[in-house]
Structure formats: structure tokens, C-alpha cells
PDB file of C-alpha atoms in Angstrom:
ATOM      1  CA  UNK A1368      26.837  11.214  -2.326  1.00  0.00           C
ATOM      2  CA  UNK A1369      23.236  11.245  -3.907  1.00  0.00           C
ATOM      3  CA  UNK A1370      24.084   7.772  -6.177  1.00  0.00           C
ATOM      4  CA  UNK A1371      24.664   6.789  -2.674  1.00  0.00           C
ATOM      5  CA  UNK A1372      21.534   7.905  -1.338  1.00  0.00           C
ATOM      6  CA  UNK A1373      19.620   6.232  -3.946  1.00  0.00           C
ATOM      7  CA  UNK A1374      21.538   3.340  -3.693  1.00  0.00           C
ATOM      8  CA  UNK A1375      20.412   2.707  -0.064  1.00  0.00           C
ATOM      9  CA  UNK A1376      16.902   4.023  -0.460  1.00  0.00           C
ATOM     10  CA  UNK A1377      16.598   1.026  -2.742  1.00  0.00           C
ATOM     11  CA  UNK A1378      18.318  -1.240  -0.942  1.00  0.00           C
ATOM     12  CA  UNK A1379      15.654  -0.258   2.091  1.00  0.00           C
ATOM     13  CA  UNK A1380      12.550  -0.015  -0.094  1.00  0.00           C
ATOM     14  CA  UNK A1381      13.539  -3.959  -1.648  1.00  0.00           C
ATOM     15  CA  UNK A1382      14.203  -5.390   1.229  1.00  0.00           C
ATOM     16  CA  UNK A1383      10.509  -4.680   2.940  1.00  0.00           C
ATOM     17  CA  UNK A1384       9.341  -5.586  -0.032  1.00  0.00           C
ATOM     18  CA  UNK A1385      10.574  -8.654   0.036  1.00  0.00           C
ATOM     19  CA  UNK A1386      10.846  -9.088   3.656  1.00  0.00           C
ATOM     20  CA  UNK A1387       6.832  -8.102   3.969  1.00  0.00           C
ATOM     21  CA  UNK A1388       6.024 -10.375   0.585  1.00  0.00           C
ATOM     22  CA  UNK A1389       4.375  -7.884  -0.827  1.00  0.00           C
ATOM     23  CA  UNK A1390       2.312  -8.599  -3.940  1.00  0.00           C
ATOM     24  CA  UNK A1391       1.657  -6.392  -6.994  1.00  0.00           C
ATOM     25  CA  UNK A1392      -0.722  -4.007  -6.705  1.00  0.00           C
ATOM     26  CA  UNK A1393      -0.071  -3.657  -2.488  1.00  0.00           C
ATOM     27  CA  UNK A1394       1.110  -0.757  -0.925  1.00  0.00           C
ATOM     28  CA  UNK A1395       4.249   1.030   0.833  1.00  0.00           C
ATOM     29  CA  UNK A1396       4.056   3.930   2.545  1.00  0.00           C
ATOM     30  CA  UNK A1397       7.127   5.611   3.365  1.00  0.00           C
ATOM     31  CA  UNK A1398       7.874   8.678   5.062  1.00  0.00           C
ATOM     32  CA  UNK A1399      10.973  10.654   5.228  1.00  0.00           C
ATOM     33  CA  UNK A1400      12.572  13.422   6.566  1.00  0.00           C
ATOM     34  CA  UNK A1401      15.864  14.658   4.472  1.00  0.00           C
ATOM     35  CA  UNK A1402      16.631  16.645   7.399  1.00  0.00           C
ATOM     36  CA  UNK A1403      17.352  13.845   9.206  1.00  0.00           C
ATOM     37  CA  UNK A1404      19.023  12.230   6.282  1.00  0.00           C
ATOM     38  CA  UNK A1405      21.630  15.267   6.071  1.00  0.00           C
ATOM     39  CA  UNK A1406      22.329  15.026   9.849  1.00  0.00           C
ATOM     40  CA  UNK A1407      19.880  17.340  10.983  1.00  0.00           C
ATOM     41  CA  UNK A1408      17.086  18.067  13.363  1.00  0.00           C
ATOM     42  CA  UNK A1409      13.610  16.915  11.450  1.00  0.00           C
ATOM     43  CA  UNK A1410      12.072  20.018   9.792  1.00  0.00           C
ATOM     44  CA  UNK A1411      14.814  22.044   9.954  1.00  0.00           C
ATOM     45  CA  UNK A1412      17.012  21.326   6.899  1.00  0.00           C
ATOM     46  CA  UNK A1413      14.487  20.466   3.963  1.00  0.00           C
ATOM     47  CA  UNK A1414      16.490  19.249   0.778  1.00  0.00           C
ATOM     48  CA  UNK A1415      14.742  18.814  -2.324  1.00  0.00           C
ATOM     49  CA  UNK A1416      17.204  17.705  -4.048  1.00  0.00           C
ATOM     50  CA  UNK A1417      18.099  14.723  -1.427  1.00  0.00           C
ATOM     51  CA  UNK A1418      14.143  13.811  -1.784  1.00  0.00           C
ATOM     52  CA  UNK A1419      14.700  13.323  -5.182  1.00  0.00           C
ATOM     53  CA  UNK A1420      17.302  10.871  -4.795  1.00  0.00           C
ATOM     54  CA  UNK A1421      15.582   8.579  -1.855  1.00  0.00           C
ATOM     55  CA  UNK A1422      12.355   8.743  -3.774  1.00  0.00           C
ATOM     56  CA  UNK A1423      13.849   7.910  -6.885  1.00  0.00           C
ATOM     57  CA  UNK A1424      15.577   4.616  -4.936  1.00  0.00           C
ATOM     58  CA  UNK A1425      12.118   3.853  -3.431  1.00  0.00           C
ATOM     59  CA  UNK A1426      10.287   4.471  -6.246  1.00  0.00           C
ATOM     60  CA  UNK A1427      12.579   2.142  -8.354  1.00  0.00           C
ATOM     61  CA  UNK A1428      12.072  -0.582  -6.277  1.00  0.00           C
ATOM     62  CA  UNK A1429       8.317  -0.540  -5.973  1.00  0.00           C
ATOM     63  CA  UNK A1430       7.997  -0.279  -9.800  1.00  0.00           C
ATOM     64  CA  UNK A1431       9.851  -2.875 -10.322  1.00  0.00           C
ATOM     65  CA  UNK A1432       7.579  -5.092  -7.617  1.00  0.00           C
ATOM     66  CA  UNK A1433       4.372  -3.224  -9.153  1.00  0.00           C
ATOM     67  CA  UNK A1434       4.151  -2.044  -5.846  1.00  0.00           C
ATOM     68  CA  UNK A1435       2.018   1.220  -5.210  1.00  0.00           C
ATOM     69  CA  UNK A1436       4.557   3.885  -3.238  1.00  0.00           C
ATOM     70  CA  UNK A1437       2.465   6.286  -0.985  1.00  0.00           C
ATOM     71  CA  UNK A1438       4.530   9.307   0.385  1.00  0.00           C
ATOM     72  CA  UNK A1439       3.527  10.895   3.527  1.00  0.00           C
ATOM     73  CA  UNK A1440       3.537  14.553   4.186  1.00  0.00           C
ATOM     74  CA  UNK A1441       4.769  16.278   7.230  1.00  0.00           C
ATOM     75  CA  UNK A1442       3.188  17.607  10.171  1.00  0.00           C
ATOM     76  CA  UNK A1443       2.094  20.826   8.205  1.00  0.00           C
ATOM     77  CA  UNK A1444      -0.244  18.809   6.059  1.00  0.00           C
ATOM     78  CA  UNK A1445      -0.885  16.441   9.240  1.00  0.00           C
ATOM     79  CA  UNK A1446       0.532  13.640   7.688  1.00  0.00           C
ATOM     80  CA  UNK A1447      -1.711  13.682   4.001  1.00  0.00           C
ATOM     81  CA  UNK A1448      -0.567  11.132   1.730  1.00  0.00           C
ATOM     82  CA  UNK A1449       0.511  11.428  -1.673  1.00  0.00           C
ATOM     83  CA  UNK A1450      -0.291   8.603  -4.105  1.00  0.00           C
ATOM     84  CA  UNK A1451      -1.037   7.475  -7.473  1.00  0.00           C
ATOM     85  CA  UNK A1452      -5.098   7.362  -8.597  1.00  0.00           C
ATOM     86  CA  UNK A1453      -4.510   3.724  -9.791  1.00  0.00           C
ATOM     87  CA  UNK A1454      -3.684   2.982  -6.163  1.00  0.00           C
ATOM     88  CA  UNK A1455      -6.810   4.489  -4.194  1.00  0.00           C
ATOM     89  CA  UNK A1456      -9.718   4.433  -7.818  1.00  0.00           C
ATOM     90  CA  UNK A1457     -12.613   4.266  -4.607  1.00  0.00           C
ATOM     91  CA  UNK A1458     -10.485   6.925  -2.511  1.00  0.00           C
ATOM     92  CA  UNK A1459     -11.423  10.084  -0.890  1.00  0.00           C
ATOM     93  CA  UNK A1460      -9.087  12.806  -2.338  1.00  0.00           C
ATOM     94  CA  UNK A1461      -8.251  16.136  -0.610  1.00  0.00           C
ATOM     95  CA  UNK A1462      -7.558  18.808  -2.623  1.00  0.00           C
ATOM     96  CA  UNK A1463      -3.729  19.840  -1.618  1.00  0.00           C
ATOM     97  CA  UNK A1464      -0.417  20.060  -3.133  1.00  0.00           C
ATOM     98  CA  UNK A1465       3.086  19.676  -1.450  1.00  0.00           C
ATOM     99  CA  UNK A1466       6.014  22.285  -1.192  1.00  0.00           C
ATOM    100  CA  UNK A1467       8.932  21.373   0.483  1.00  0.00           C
ATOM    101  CA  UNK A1468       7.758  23.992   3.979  1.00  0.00           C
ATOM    102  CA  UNK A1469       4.710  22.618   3.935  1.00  0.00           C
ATOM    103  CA  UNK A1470       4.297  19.099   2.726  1.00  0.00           C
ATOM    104  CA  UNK A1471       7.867  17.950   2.897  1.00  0.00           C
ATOM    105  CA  UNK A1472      10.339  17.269   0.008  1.00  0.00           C
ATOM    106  CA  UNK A1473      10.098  13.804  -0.537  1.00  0.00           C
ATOM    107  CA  UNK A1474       6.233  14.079  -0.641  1.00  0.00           C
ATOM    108  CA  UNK A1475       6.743  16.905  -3.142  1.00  0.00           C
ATOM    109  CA  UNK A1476       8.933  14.949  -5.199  1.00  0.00           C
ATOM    110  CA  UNK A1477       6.492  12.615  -5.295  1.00  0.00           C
ATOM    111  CA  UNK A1478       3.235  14.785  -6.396  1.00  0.00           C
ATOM    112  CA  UNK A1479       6.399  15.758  -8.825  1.00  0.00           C
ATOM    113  CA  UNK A1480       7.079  12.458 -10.482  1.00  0.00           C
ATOM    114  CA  UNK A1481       3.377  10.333  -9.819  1.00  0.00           C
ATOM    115  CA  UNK A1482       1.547  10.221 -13.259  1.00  0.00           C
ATOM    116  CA  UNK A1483      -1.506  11.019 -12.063  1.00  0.00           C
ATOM    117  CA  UNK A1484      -0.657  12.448  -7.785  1.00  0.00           C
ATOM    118  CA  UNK A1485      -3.547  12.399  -5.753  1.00  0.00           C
ATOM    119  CA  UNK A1486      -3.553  13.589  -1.957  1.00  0.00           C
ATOM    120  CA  UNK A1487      -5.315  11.880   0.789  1.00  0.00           C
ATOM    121  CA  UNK A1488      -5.858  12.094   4.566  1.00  0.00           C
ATOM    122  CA  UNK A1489      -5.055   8.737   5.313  1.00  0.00           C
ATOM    123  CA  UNK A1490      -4.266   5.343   3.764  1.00  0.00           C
ATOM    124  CA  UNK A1491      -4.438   1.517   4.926  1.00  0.00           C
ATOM    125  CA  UNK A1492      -0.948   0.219   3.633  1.00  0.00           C
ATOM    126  CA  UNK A1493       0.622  -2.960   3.521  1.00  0.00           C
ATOM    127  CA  UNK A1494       4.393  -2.149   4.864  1.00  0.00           C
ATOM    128  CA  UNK A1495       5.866   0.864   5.422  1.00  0.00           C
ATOM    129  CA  UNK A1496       9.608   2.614   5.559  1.00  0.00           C
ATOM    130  CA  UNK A1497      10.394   4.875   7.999  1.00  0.00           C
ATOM    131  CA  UNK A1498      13.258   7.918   7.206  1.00  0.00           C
ATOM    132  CA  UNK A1499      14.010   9.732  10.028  1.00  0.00           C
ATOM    133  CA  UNK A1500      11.516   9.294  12.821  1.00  0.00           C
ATOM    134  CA  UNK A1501       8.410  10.229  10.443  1.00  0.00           C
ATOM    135  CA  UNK A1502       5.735   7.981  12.228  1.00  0.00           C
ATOM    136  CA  UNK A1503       4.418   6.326   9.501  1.00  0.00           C
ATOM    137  CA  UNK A1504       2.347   3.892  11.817  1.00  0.00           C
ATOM    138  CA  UNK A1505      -1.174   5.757  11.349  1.00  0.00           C
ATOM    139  CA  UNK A1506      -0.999   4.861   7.584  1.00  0.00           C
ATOM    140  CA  UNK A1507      -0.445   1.085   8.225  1.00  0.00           C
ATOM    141  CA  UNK A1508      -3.630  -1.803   8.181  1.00  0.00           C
ATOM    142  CA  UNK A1509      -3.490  -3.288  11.798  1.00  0.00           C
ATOM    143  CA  UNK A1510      -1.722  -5.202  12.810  1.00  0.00           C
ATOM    144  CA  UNK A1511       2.022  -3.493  12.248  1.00  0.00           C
ATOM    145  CA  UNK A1512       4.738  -5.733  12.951  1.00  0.00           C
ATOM    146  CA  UNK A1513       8.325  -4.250  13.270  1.00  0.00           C
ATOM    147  CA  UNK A1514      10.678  -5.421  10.800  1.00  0.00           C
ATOM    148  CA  UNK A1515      15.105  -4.925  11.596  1.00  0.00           C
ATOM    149  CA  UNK A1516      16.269  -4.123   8.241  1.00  0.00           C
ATOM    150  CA  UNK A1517      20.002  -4.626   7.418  1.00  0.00           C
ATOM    151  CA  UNK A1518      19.626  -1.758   5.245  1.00  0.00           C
ATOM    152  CA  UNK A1519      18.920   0.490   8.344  1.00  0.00           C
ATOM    153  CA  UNK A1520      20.665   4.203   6.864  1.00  0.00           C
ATOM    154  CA  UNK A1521      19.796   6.155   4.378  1.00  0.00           C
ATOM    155  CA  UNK A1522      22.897   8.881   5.072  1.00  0.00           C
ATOM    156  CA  UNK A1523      22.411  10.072   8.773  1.00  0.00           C
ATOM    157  CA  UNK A1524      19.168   8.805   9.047  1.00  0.00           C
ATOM    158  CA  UNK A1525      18.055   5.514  11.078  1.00  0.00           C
ATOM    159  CA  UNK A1526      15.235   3.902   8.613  1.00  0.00           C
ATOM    160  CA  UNK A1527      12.774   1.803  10.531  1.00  0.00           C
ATOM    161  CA  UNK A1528      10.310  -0.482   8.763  1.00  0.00           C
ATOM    162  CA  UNK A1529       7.178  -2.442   9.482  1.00  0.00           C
ATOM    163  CA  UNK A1530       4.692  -5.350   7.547  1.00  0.00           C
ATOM    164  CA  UNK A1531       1.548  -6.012   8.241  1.00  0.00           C
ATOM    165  CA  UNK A1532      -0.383  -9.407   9.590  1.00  0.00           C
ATOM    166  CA  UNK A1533      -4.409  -9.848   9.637  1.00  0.00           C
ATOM    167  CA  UNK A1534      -5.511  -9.780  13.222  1.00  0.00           C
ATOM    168  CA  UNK A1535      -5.906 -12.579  15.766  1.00  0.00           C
ATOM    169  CA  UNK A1536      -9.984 -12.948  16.381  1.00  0.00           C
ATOM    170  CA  UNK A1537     -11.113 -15.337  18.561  1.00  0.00           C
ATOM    171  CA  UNK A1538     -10.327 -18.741  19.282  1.00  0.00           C
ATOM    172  CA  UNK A1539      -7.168 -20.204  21.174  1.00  0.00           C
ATOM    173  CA  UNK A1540      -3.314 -18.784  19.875  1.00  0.00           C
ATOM    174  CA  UNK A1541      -1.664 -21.409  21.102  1.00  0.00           C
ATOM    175  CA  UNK A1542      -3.580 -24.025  19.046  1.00  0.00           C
ATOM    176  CA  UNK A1543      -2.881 -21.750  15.564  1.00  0.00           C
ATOM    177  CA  UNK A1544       0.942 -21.740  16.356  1.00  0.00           C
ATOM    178  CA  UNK A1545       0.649 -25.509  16.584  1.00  0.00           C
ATOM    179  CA  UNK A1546      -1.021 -25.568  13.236  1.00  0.00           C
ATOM    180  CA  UNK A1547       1.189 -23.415  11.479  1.00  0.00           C
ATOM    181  CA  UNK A1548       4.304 -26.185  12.458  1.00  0.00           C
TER     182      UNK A1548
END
């Protein structure tokens, strides 16, 4: 089962990626619950070992993009992010470090496997992933747009992604959708 669950946490992580055109050097926040993964109630069935598989899918997939990953924490840690240094060089880092109570697996996995983990209150990302009812949406740039993956599972979990579009200031909608045609 946990080739499987790697499998489709790539197959989800690539297809925002793509989906969202994100660019080297952008980032994807993803949360995830492995709770919900294994059929569960969130928080009540942590798995470290099943956030090492979906974070080794996601992770995959963003290297290979030169995408920056950026793993939100659970409640406990009110939803800090853990990234790489080379993602956030201006950042404000919080000095925290995530266990599977209190941080959540997958972010602990990746403060585990980052080369150089650094924890934050809060990030602007580019598109995000969704495991397991996480609410991701506080760590996305406004404005989010939803995005229907096919790749929609990761085991018993429903994933639910989201890109990113600058704002609309000013001026008349109507006569920008007739430009973009």
C-alpha cells in the first residue's frame, strides 16, 4: 500500500503543478492529515510512516519542477509552516520543531528530510494541495482559485487543490475577458 500512496501523492502534487503552471523557484503548500488518509477522523490516527510516503510523492514532484514544497503543521502549532531557507532567505523564522502530536507527521517528515527546515507562521504560496480537510487556504497569495484534480485520493482521503491568479483592480471585467479572446 505505501508505493501506492506515493504513487498518488505524486500524481496529485504534478498535476497542480502543472495545472497551476508553476515556475521554478514558486511555491506549494500542502497540508495533510494521514489520519484521514488511513480512513480516520483528522487528528486521531497520526502515521508517520504514511507521511513519509505522501511527502516523499510530493516532494518528488516538486524537485523535479524546482518547485519549493512548504508543509503545514496542524492545529497544535496553529498551522506553522515548514520549509526550506532557500525558499523564504528574507523570512521571519519561528523557532519550533514538529512531532507527529504536535506538528503533524507529514510536517515532521518534512523538518526530517528539508536540507536546511525552517518553521514559519505563515507563507504566501503559489498553489496548494489539500490532504484531508487541512485548510491550507490561509497560506495561499490571493486570489485562490479551486482547481478539480483527477488525482482526487490519496488512500481514504479526498485531496482538494487550488492556484493562484493576481487580483482584479479597477477598471471594467468585462472589457479584460474580451481582451484575453
Amino acid at each position: 500500500m505505501s508505493e501506492n500512496l506515493k504513487e498518488q501523492a505524486y500524481n496529485a502534487a504534478l498535476e497542480i503543478i502543472v495545472t497551476a503552471g508553476l515556475k521554478k523557484g514558486q511555491i506549494l503548500v500542502a497540508g495533510c492529515s494521514t489520519s484521514e488518509i488511513l480512513g480516520a477522523q483528522i487528528g486521531t490516527e497520526s502515521s508517520p510512516d504514511t507521511a513519509k510516503e505522501v511527502f516523499e510523492g510530493i516532494y518528488e514532484a516538486a524537485e523535479e519542477k524546482g518547485v519549493f514544497l512548504a508543509a503545514q503543521c496542524c492545529e497544535h502549532l496553529n498551522r506553522a509552516i515548514i520549509t526550506e531557507r532557500e525558499a523564504v532567505p528574507c523570512a521571519d523564522i519561528v523557532n519550533v520543531v514538529p512531532i507527529p502530536k504536535a506538528g503533524g507527521s507529514f510536517a515532521t517528515a518534512a523538518y526530517a528530510k528539508f536540507k536546511e527546515p525552517v518553521a514559519l507562521e505563515e507563507i504566501r504560496a503559489d498553489a496548494g494541495l489539500d490532504i484531508g480537510f487541512t485548510m491550507i487556504g490561509m497560506h495561499l497569495k490571493k486570489v485562490a482559485v479551486p482547481v478539480r484534480l483527477k488525482n482526487n485520493r490519496i488512500g481514504e482521503a479526498i485531496v482538494l487543490a487550488a492556484r493562484v491568479r493576481p487580483k482584479f483592480i479597477g477598471g471594467d471585467r468585462a472589457h479584460y475577458d474580451d481582451n484575453l479572446k
